[in-house]
Short mmCIF file of C-alpha atoms in Angstrom, two decimals:
data_model
loop_
_atom_site.label_atom_id
_atom_site.label_comp_id
_atom_site.label_asym_id
_atom_site.label_seq_id
_atom_site.Cartn_x
_atom_site.Cartn_y
_atom_site.Cartn_z
CA MET A 1426 -35.11 -21.05 -9.19
CA THR A 1427 -36.09 -18.74 -12.03
CA GLU A 1428 -39.17 -18.55 -14.17
CA GLY A 1429 -39.13 -19.40 -17.85
CA PRO A 1430 -37.84 -22.51 -19.53
CA LEU A 1431 -36.21 -25.08 -17.31
CA SER A 1432 -33.06 -25.15 -19.36
CA SER A 1433 -31.31 -21.93 -20.34
CA THR A 1434 -28.33 -21.25 -22.54
CA PHE A 1435 -25.61 -18.68 -22.14
CA SER A 1436 -23.59 -18.27 -25.30
CA ALA A 1437 -20.89 -16.10 -26.82
CA ASP A 1438 -20.27 -15.48 -30.51
CA GLY A 1439 -17.15 -13.98 -32.04
CA LEU A 1440 -16.23 -12.30 -28.78
CA ALA A 1441 -13.17 -10.04 -28.86
CA CYS A 1442 -11.49 -8.17 -26.06
CA VAL A 1443 -9.09 -5.24 -26.39
CA ARG A 1444 -7.17 -3.97 -23.38
CA GLY A 1445 -5.22 -0.80 -23.95
CA GLU A 1446 -4.04 -1.15 -27.55
CA ARG A 1447 -3.62 -4.92 -27.38
CA VAL A 1448 -6.04 -7.54 -28.63
CA VAL A 1449 -6.26 -10.10 -25.81
CA PHE A 1450 -8.47 -12.59 -27.60
CA ALA A 1451 -10.74 -12.63 -30.63
CA HIS A 1452 -13.35 -14.89 -32.27
CA LEU A 1453 -14.02 -16.52 -28.94
CA GLU A 1454 -17.15 -18.58 -28.67
CA PHE A 1455 -18.74 -20.96 -26.23
CA ARG A 1456 -22.15 -22.27 -25.32
CA LEU A 1457 -23.25 -23.20 -21.83
CA THR A 1458 -26.54 -24.80 -20.87
CA SER A 1459 -28.06 -25.30 -17.44
CA GLY A 1460 -26.02 -27.60 -15.22
CA GLU A 1461 -22.78 -27.16 -17.16
CA ALA A 1462 -19.47 -25.81 -15.97
CA LEU A 1463 -16.65 -24.26 -17.95
CA PHE A 1464 -12.99 -24.03 -16.97
CA LEU A 1465 -11.00 -21.14 -18.38
CA LEU A 1466 -7.41 -22.18 -18.88
CA GLY A 1467 -4.42 -20.29 -20.17
CA PRO A 1468 -1.19 -18.65 -19.11
CA ASN A 1469 -1.08 -15.33 -17.26
CA GLY A 1470 -2.32 -12.48 -19.39
CA SER A 1471 -4.28 -14.72 -21.75
CA GLY A 1472 -7.47 -12.94 -20.76
CA LYS A 1473 -9.18 -15.21 -18.23
CA SER A 1474 -10.07 -12.38 -15.88
CA SER A 1475 -10.98 -10.10 -18.79
CA LEU A 1476 -13.34 -12.75 -20.16
CA LEU A 1477 -15.02 -13.16 -16.78
CA ARG A 1478 -15.41 -9.39 -16.40
CA LEU A 1479 -16.79 -9.30 -19.91
CA LEU A 1480 -19.29 -12.04 -19.11
CA ALA A 1481 -20.30 -10.17 -15.96
CA GLY A 1482 -20.91 -6.98 -17.92
CA LEU A 1483 -18.12 -4.94 -16.34
CA LEU A 1484 -16.32 -4.75 -19.69
CA LYS A 1485 -17.83 -4.18 -23.09
CA PRO A 1486 -16.72 -6.57 -25.82
CA ALA A 1487 -14.80 -4.95 -28.69
CA ALA A 1488 -16.69 -7.26 -31.05
CA GLY A 1489 -19.12 -10.12 -30.90
CA ARG A 1490 -22.07 -10.68 -28.64
CA LEU A 1491 -23.24 -12.47 -25.55
CA ALA A 1492 -26.68 -14.00 -25.46
CA TRP A 1493 -28.98 -15.55 -22.89
CA ASP A 1494 -31.52 -17.91 -24.45
CA GLY A 1495 -30.73 -16.22 -27.76
CA GLN A 1496 -31.48 -12.73 -26.47
CA PRO A 1497 -28.52 -10.30 -26.53
CA VAL A 1498 -27.41 -9.63 -22.98
CA ALA A 1499 -26.58 -5.98 -23.72
CA GLU A 1500 -30.29 -5.24 -24.25
CA ASP A 1501 -31.13 -5.60 -20.59
CA ARG A 1502 -28.19 -5.08 -18.26
CA GLU A 1503 -30.26 -5.27 -15.10
CA ALA A 1504 -31.82 -8.62 -16.01
CA HIS A 1505 -28.34 -9.92 -16.72
CA ALA A 1506 -27.00 -8.58 -13.43
CA ALA A 1507 -29.80 -10.43 -11.62
CA ARG A 1508 -28.70 -13.68 -13.27
CA ILE A 1509 -25.05 -13.58 -12.29
CA HIS A 1510 -22.79 -13.73 -9.28
CA TYR A 1511 -19.27 -12.47 -9.88
CA VAL A 1512 -16.40 -13.30 -7.56
CA GLY A 1513 -13.33 -11.32 -8.53
CA HIS A 1514 -9.87 -10.80 -7.07
CA HIS A 1515 -11.09 -8.46 -4.35
CA ASP A 1516 -13.30 -9.72 -1.57
CA ALA A 1517 -15.30 -6.48 -1.09
CA ILE A 1518 -15.38 -6.81 2.68
CA LYS A 1519 -15.73 -3.73 4.86
CA PRO A 1520 -13.31 -3.90 7.79
CA VAL A 1521 -15.69 -2.26 10.29
CA LEU A 1522 -18.78 -4.31 9.45
CA SER A 1523 -19.30 -7.73 10.98
CA VAL A 1524 -19.24 -10.91 8.91
CA LEU A 1525 -23.03 -11.17 8.96
CA GLU A 1526 -23.53 -7.47 8.14
CA ASN A 1527 -21.17 -7.72 5.20
CA LEU A 1528 -22.95 -10.75 3.79
CA ARG A 1529 -26.46 -9.44 4.47
CA PHE A 1530 -25.72 -6.19 2.64
CA TRP A 1531 -24.61 -7.92 -0.55
CA ALA A 1532 -27.41 -10.48 -0.39
CA ARG A 1533 -30.10 -7.81 0.00
CA LEU A 1534 -28.56 -5.65 -2.66
CA HIS A 1535 -28.68 -8.54 -5.09
CA ASP A 1536 -32.15 -9.61 -4.05
CA PRO A 1537 -34.09 -7.36 -1.64
CA GLU A 1538 -36.18 -10.39 -0.60
CA ALA A 1539 -33.13 -12.45 0.43
CA GLY A 1540 -33.88 -13.70 3.91
CA ASP A 1541 -31.59 -14.07 6.89
CA ALA A 1542 -32.13 -17.84 6.86
CA ARG A 1543 -30.25 -18.11 3.58
CA ALA A 1544 -27.43 -15.92 4.90
CA GLN A 1545 -27.14 -18.14 7.96
CA ALA A 1546 -27.15 -21.30 5.85
CA ALA A 1547 -24.46 -19.80 3.59
CA LEU A 1548 -22.21 -18.89 6.52
CA GLU A 1549 -22.70 -22.31 8.10
CA ARG A 1550 -21.80 -23.97 4.84
CA PHE A 1551 -18.52 -22.10 4.61
CA GLY A 1552 -17.81 -22.53 8.32
CA LEU A 1553 -18.14 -18.85 9.26
CA TRP A 1554 -21.33 -18.82 11.32
CA HIS A 1555 -19.46 -18.88 14.63
CA LEU A 1556 -17.54 -15.77 13.44
CA ARG A 1557 -20.69 -13.88 12.39
CA SER A 1558 -20.26 -10.94 14.78
CA ILE A 1559 -16.51 -10.53 14.20
CA PRO A 1560 -15.55 -7.38 12.24
CA GLY A 1561 -14.19 -7.97 8.74
CA LYS A 1562 -10.76 -6.55 9.58
CA LEU A 1563 -10.03 -9.52 11.89
CA LEU A 1564 -10.59 -12.14 9.20
CA SER A 1565 -7.70 -13.99 7.58
CA ALA A 1566 -7.32 -13.98 3.80
CA GLY A 1567 -8.91 -17.43 3.53
CA GLN A 1568 -11.83 -16.45 5.76
CA LYS A 1569 -12.40 -13.31 3.68
CA ARG A 1570 -12.49 -15.42 0.56
CA ARG A 1571 -15.00 -17.79 2.17
CA LEU A 1572 -17.17 -14.85 3.18
CA ASN A 1573 -17.03 -13.58 -0.39
CA LEU A 1574 -18.03 -17.05 -1.66
CA SER A 1575 -20.94 -17.12 0.82
CA ARG A 1576 -22.60 -14.48 -1.35
CA LEU A 1577 -23.18 -17.21 -3.92
CA LEU A 1578 -25.52 -19.02 -1.55
CA ALA A 1579 -27.04 -16.06 0.30
CA ALA A 1580 -28.90 -14.80 -2.78
CA PRO A 1581 -29.69 -17.17 -5.65
CA ALA A 1582 -28.44 -16.55 -9.20
CA PRO A 1583 -28.15 -19.11 -12.01
CA VAL A 1584 -24.73 -18.10 -13.37
CA TRP A 1585 -21.60 -18.04 -11.22
CA LEU A 1586 -18.52 -16.32 -12.62
CA LEU A 1587 -15.57 -17.21 -10.42
CA ASP A 1588 -12.14 -15.68 -10.95
CA GLU A 1589 -9.65 -17.97 -9.22
CA PRO A 1590 -12.04 -18.73 -6.36
CA SER A 1591 -9.63 -21.10 -4.61
CA VAL A 1592 -6.95 -18.47 -3.91
CA ALA A 1593 -6.10 -18.46 -0.17
CA LEU A 1594 -8.46 -21.38 0.53
CA ASP A 1595 -7.27 -24.43 2.47
CA LYS A 1596 -7.89 -27.94 1.16
CA ALA A 1597 -11.06 -28.51 3.18
CA SER A 1598 -12.56 -25.23 1.93
CA VAL A 1599 -11.72 -26.15 -1.66
CA ARG A 1600 -13.65 -29.42 -1.15
CA THR A 1601 -16.58 -27.39 0.24
CA LEU A 1602 -16.46 -25.12 -2.78
CA GLU A 1603 -16.48 -28.14 -5.09
CA ALA A 1604 -19.50 -29.56 -3.29
CA VAL A 1605 -21.32 -26.22 -3.41
CA ILE A 1606 -20.64 -25.93 -7.14
CA ALA A 1607 -21.84 -29.51 -7.71
CA GLU A 1608 -25.13 -28.76 -5.91
CA HIS A 1609 -25.55 -25.56 -7.86
CA ARG A 1610 -25.13 -27.46 -11.12
CA ALA A 1611 -27.53 -30.18 -9.97
CA GLN A 1612 -30.14 -27.45 -9.50
CA GLY A 1613 -29.58 -26.24 -13.03
CA GLY A 1614 -26.98 -23.54 -12.39
CA MET A 1615 -24.01 -22.70 -14.59
CA VAL A 1616 -20.45 -22.01 -13.52
CA VAL A 1617 -17.59 -20.38 -15.39
CA LEU A 1618 -14.33 -20.33 -13.49
CA SER A 1619 -10.65 -19.72 -13.94
CA THR A 1620 -8.13 -21.42 -11.72
CA HIS A 1621 -4.48 -22.32 -11.37
CA ALA A 1622 -5.07 -24.70 -8.47
CA ASP A 1623 -6.80 -28.05 -8.62
CA ILE A 1624 -10.51 -27.67 -8.45
CA ASP A 1625 -12.17 -30.89 -9.39
CA LEU A 1626 -15.42 -30.55 -11.30
CA PRO A 1627 -16.79 -33.69 -12.95
CA ASP A 1628 -17.33 -33.40 -16.73
CA ALA A 1629 -16.68 -29.67 -16.91
CA GLY A 1630 -15.86 -28.18 -20.29
CA THR A 1631 -12.60 -26.36 -20.86
CA LEU A 1632 -11.79 -23.28 -22.85
CA TYR A 1633 -8.12 -22.70 -23.73
CA LEU A 1634 -7.81 -18.96 -24.06
CA ASP A 1635 -4.45 -18.96 -25.85
CA ARG A 1636 -6.21 -20.59 -28.81
CA PHE A 1637 -8.09 -17.35 -29.33
CA ALA A 1638 -5.07 -15.11 -28.99
CA PRO A 1639 -4.21 -13.27 -32.20
CA ARG A 1640 -1.05 -14.77 -33.74
CA PRO A 1641 1.56 -12.18 -34.74
CA ALA A 1642 2.81 -14.48 -37.54
CA GLU A 1643 -0.63 -14.65 -39.12
CA ALA A 1644 -1.04 -10.93 -38.93
CA ALA A 1645 2.34 -10.51 -40.65
CA GLU A 1646 1.47 -13.01 -43.38
CA ALA A 1647 -1.66 -11.14 -44.17
CA TRP A 1648 0.52 -8.21 -45.24
CA ILE A 1649 2.62 -10.18 -47.72
CA MET B 1164 -36.08 1.58 -3.41
CA ASN B 1165 -35.17 -1.13 -0.90
CA ARG B 1166 -31.73 -1.14 -2.40
CA LEU B 1167 -31.47 2.63 -1.99
CA ALA B 1168 -32.32 2.31 1.71
CA GLU B 1169 -29.88 -0.57 2.04
CA ILE B 1170 -26.92 1.39 0.69
CA ILE B 1171 -27.74 4.50 2.73
CA ARG B 1172 -27.93 2.33 5.84
CA ARG B 1173 -24.60 0.69 5.07
CA ASP B 1174 -22.80 3.97 4.41
CA LEU B 1175 -24.23 5.57 7.55
CA ARG B 1176 -23.13 2.56 9.56
CA LEU B 1177 -19.65 2.75 8.04
CA ALA B 1178 -19.44 6.47 8.78
CA LEU B 1179 -20.61 6.01 12.37
CA ARG B 1180 -18.16 3.21 13.09
CA GLN B 1181 -15.21 4.87 11.39
CA GLY B 1182 -16.33 8.20 12.77
CA SER B 1183 -13.49 10.26 11.41
CA ASP B 1184 -14.99 11.97 8.36
CA SER B 1185 -17.92 13.84 9.94
CA VAL B 1186 -15.85 14.95 12.92
CA MET B 1187 -13.03 16.08 10.65
CA VAL B 1188 -15.36 18.09 8.40
CA VAL B 1189 -17.10 19.89 11.25
CA THR B 1190 -13.86 20.54 13.10
CA PHE B 1191 -12.32 22.01 9.96
CA PHE B 1192 -15.41 24.20 9.49
CA VAL B 1193 -15.37 25.50 13.07
CA LEU B 1194 -11.63 26.03 13.29
CA THR B 1195 -11.37 27.84 9.98
CA VAL B 1196 -14.28 30.16 10.74
CA VAL B 1197 -12.81 30.91 14.17
CA LEU B 1198 -9.58 32.01 12.45
CA PHE B 1199 -11.31 34.93 10.74
CA PRO B 1200 -11.95 37.07 13.84
CA PHE B 1201 -8.25 36.67 14.64
CA GLY B 1202 -7.19 37.61 11.14
CA LEU B 1203 -9.64 40.45 10.51
CA GLY B 1204 -9.68 41.83 14.04
CA PRO B 1205 -12.58 41.90 16.48
CA GLU B 1206 -14.39 44.80 14.83
CA ALA B 1207 -18.06 43.79 14.84
CA ASN B 1208 -19.04 45.74 11.70
CA LEU B 1209 -16.40 44.14 9.54
CA LEU B 1210 -17.19 40.65 10.80
CA GLU B 1211 -20.88 41.17 10.31
CA ARG B 1212 -20.39 42.34 6.73
CA THR B 1213 -18.20 39.38 5.81
CA SER B 1214 -20.02 36.72 7.86
CA ALA B 1215 -22.18 35.26 5.07
CA GLY B 1216 -19.24 34.95 2.70
CA VAL B 1217 -16.91 33.50 5.33
CA LEU B 1218 -19.45 30.89 6.39
CA TRP B 1219 -20.27 29.82 2.85
CA VAL B 1220 -16.69 29.70 1.55
CA THR B 1221 -15.60 27.69 4.58
CA ALA B 1222 -18.58 25.33 4.28
CA LEU B 1223 -17.65 24.83 0.63
CA LEU B 1224 -14.08 23.88 1.47
CA ALA B 1225 -15.16 21.69 4.38
CA SER B 1226 -17.63 19.71 2.30
CA MET B 1227 -14.86 19.05 -0.23
CA LEU B 1228 -12.57 17.51 2.37
CA SER B 1229 -14.30 14.14 2.53
CA LEU B 1230 -15.21 13.90 -1.14
CA ASP B 1231 -12.19 11.96 -2.34
CA ARG B 1232 -13.14 9.08 -0.01
CA LEU B 1233 -16.68 8.92 -1.39
CA PHE B 1234 -16.00 6.19 -3.96
CA LEU B 1235 -12.31 5.48 -3.33
CA ALA B 1236 -12.75 2.97 -0.50
CA ASP B 1237 -15.33 1.01 -2.50
CA TYR B 1238 -13.12 1.19 -5.56
CA GLU B 1239 -10.09 -0.17 -3.75
CA ASP B 1240 -11.74 -3.09 -1.96
CA GLY B 1241 -13.75 -4.31 -4.96
CA SER B 1242 -17.14 -3.22 -3.62
CA LEU B 1243 -17.62 -0.86 -6.55
CA GLU B 1244 -17.51 -3.77 -9.03
CA LEU B 1245 -20.22 -5.55 -7.11
CA LEU B 1246 -22.26 -2.36 -6.80
CA ALA B 1247 -22.05 -1.93 -10.57
CA LEU B 1248 -23.26 -5.53 -10.96
CA THR B 1249 -26.31 -4.98 -8.75
CA PRO B 1250 -29.52 -5.61 -10.67
CA THR B 1251 -30.55 -1.96 -10.53
CA ALA B 1252 -29.49 1.33 -12.05
CA LEU B 1253 -26.04 2.40 -10.84
CA GLU B 1254 -27.44 5.94 -10.77
CA LEU B 1255 -29.75 4.92 -7.92
CA LEU B 1256 -26.84 3.59 -5.89
CA VAL B 1257 -24.93 6.82 -6.51
CA ILE B 1258 -27.92 8.77 -5.14
CA GLY B 1259 -27.81 6.52 -2.07
CA LYS B 1260 -24.12 7.16 -1.52
CA VAL B 1261 -24.56 10.91 -2.00
CA ALA B 1262 -27.48 10.93 0.45
CA ALA B 1263 -25.36 9.17 3.06
CA HIS B 1264 -22.48 11.57 2.37
CA TRP B 1265 -24.76 14.55 2.85
CA LEU B 1266 -26.25 13.17 6.07
CA THR B 1267 -22.80 12.63 7.55
CA THR B 1268 -21.08 15.81 6.34
CA GLY B 1269 -23.66 18.34 5.06
CA LEU B 1270 -26.08 18.05 7.95
CA PRO B 1271 -23.44 18.59 10.69
CA LEU B 1272 -22.32 21.73 8.83
CA ILE B 1273 -25.88 23.08 8.91
CA VAL B 1274 -26.09 22.40 12.64
CA ALA B 1275 -22.79 24.18 13.30
CA ALA B 1276 -23.49 27.20 11.06
CA PRO B 1277 -25.83 29.23 13.35
CA VAL B 1278 -23.40 28.97 16.27
CA LEU B 1279 -20.59 30.29 14.09
CA ALA B 1280 -22.90 33.00 12.75
CA VAL B 1281 -23.28 34.30 16.29
CA LEU B 1282 -19.50 34.32 16.64
CA LEU B 1283 -19.24 36.44 13.48
CA HIS B 1284 -21.90 38.90 14.73
CA MET B 1285 -24.24 38.06 11.88
CA ASN B 1286 -27.45 40.04 12.03
CA ALA B 1287 -30.16 37.84 13.58
CA ASP B 1288 -32.43 38.57 10.58
CA GLY B 1289 -30.10 36.47 8.45
CA PHE B 1290 -30.18 33.28 10.56
CA ALA B 1291 -33.28 31.70 9.05
CA THR B 1292 -32.06 32.46 5.54
CA LEU B 1293 -28.61 31.11 6.37
CA LEU B 1294 -30.13 27.79 7.43
CA PHE B 1295 -32.39 27.73 4.42
CA THR B 1296 -29.58 28.42 1.93
CA MET B 1297 -27.43 25.73 3.51
CA LEU B 1298 -30.30 23.27 3.45
CA LEU B 1299 -30.74 23.89 -0.27
CA GLY B 1300 -27.08 24.38 -1.12
CA THR B 1301 -25.18 21.61 0.68
CA PRO B 1302 -27.00 18.72 -1.08
CA THR B 1303 -26.07 20.37 -4.38
CA LEU B 1304 -22.45 20.49 -3.22
CA SER B 1305 -22.53 16.76 -2.40
CA LEU B 1306 -24.09 15.94 -5.77
CA ILE B 1307 -21.58 17.98 -7.79
CA GLY B 1308 -18.79 16.60 -5.63
CA ALA B 1309 -19.85 13.02 -6.35
CA MET B 1310 -19.47 13.72 -10.04
CA GLY B 1311 -15.91 14.96 -9.48
CA ALA B 1312 -15.06 12.11 -7.11
CA ALA B 1313 -16.18 9.56 -9.69
CA LEU B 1314 -14.17 11.26 -12.43
CA VAL B 1315 -10.88 11.27 -10.54
CA LEU B 1316 -11.08 7.60 -9.48
CA GLY B 1317 -7.88 5.85 -10.37
CA ALA B 1318 -6.02 9.11 -11.03
CA ARG B 1319 -2.86 9.87 -9.12
CA ARG B 1320 -3.18 12.85 -6.76
CA GLY B 1321 -6.92 12.59 -7.11
CA GLY B 1322 -7.55 14.94 -4.20
CA VAL B 1323 -5.88 17.96 -5.82
CA LEU B 1324 -7.44 17.22 -9.18
CA LEU B 1325 -10.80 16.90 -7.50
CA SER B 1326 -10.68 20.39 -6.03
CA LEU B 1327 -9.67 21.85 -9.39
CA LEU B 1328 -12.62 20.11 -11.02
CA VAL B 1329 -15.24 20.78 -8.42
CA LEU B 1330 -14.52 24.26 -7.02
CA PRO B 1331 -15.45 26.15 -10.23
CA LEU B 1332 -18.74 24.27 -10.28
CA TYR B 1333 -19.43 25.33 -6.70
CA VAL B 1334 -19.29 29.03 -7.58
CA PRO B 1335 -22.99 29.51 -8.48
CA VAL B 1336 -24.07 27.92 -5.19
CA LEU B 1337 -21.71 30.27 -3.35
CA ILE B 1338 -22.94 33.39 -5.16
CA PHE B 1339 -26.62 32.78 -4.56
CA GLY B 1340 -26.14 31.40 -1.06
CA VAL B 1341 -24.32 34.53 0.06
CA GLY B 1342 -26.64 36.75 -1.99
CA ALA B 1343 -29.72 35.41 -0.23
CA ILE B 1344 -28.27 35.99 3.22
CA ASP B 1345 -27.09 39.51 2.37
CA ALA B 1346 -30.54 40.37 1.05
CA ALA B 1347 -32.23 39.04 4.19
CA VAL B 1348 -29.87 40.97 6.45
CA GLN B 1349 -30.70 44.20 4.60
CA GLY B 1350 -34.41 43.47 4.92
CA LEU B 1351 -34.87 42.71 1.21
CA PRO B 1352 -36.71 39.67 -0.12
CA ALA B 1353 -34.39 36.70 -0.72
CA LYS B 1354 -36.90 34.64 -2.61
CA ALA B 1355 -35.21 34.95 -6.01
CA GLN B 1356 -31.85 33.67 -4.75
CA LEU B 1357 -33.48 30.86 -2.80
CA LEU B 1358 -35.46 29.81 -5.86
CA LEU B 1359 -32.28 29.74 -7.90
CA LEU B 1360 -30.58 27.58 -5.24
CA GLY B 1361 -33.58 25.25 -5.31
CA GLY B 1362 -33.39 25.15 -9.09
CA MET B 1363 -29.74 24.15 -8.97
CA LEU B 1364 -30.57 21.32 -6.58
CA VAL B 1365 -33.40 20.13 -8.80
CA ALA B 1366 -31.10 20.20 -11.84
CA ALA B 1367 -28.22 18.45 -10.05
CA LEU B 1368 -30.41 15.70 -8.63
CA PRO B 1369 -30.82 13.78 -11.89
CA LEU B 1370 -27.78 15.08 -13.81
CA ALA B 1371 -25.00 14.55 -11.27
CA PRO B 1372 -25.81 10.87 -10.46
CA TRP B 1373 -26.14 10.17 -14.17
CA ALA B 1374 -22.71 11.67 -14.90
CA ALA B 1375 -21.15 10.07 -11.83
CA ALA B 1376 -22.47 6.61 -12.75
CA ALA B 1377 -21.06 6.97 -16.26
CA ALA B 1378 -17.68 7.95 -14.81
CA LEU B 1379 -17.75 5.01 -12.39
CA ARG B 1380 -18.44 2.54 -15.21
CA GLN B 1381 -15.51 4.06 -17.08
CA ALA B 1382 -13.28 3.66 -14.03
CA LEU B 1383 -14.17 -0.02 -13.77
CA GLU B 1384 -13.32 -0.86 -17.39
#
């Protein structure tokens, strides 16, 4: 899929995130190698979305560093952007563009060489090919989410960052997503995802974000 | 470069299918200019003397009308996050969006301007210069406007704030645009003013996308 060593690592060291005046998490670390998946778990507000945005490069860490094969990610933002696919809370679908036009735009923007064959395969996989000429405004919430997920397949990228990808999906689509993720990992891809629903990924690691939350008691003790 | 073409194509397609922005901008331009003969009276001399200023001030206001939508729609539906995560400089994508904005709003203004100039009894010697100043000036307006539009993202009452931010920056374009036309009408060379307008465009072309991209990244944090 990509040049370079067959196995890559994506790692974080001493990562801290500050939103507003509040420290969301600190001293967070993990290490992912090709083929691995990582679940982000934690109550609301524990920083799952913030961590994913941070990994994507939308947020800057307050401390710590992210590295790809030991190289700091911040040194080359564009190379990092080429490695990742980010699926956030919004589906980024234009109401007046058709399903295929929406997907083709994002695929070509990510990789100008992305062919239409891949876009078709992606839409078929998520059961949207028969809706390809329907404008985005007519899609249901679940169909929009599936179209957003089709981006993952329409242009290749080794790291998938998925923020609650199963929201609005029916059971069959969740199974499809699981299968797509399994194939991606079999090809050496990595997945980081947060979820409240049941997504079943065999031998995926877990990261409990509340473990990295700053404890008020500790902070108070430090003063005494 | 492919990506630049891709985003221009998408924004043009969006503008064509939604249709409202270009039509609104041109209609505003025409209607407002047509108001002046009613307000000032039909006296040809007066209209002729004020024509350059009326056309430029109105074009300025018209081009500001659609600015607040420039990044707002992408910001609200999550597209802006994905644009920022594209493996290319965000500045390049901003240039693409500004180019599409100019093609859908600036270009129609240029097409409408000579017709309105006739209505205002502008001296025929000024027509070529009018077109030339608008050709040089309206892209600068779009570029400066993009900077303002990126800065007010996420602010309440962004539209009002945007005009307060952007209008003062439009003043140099207005001064030299009108100056060039006035000079041409009086049979004087307008080269100096046109060169200054060109210089502003050349300066805005790298600076405005750079500032706008920085503001967009800030808005996404």
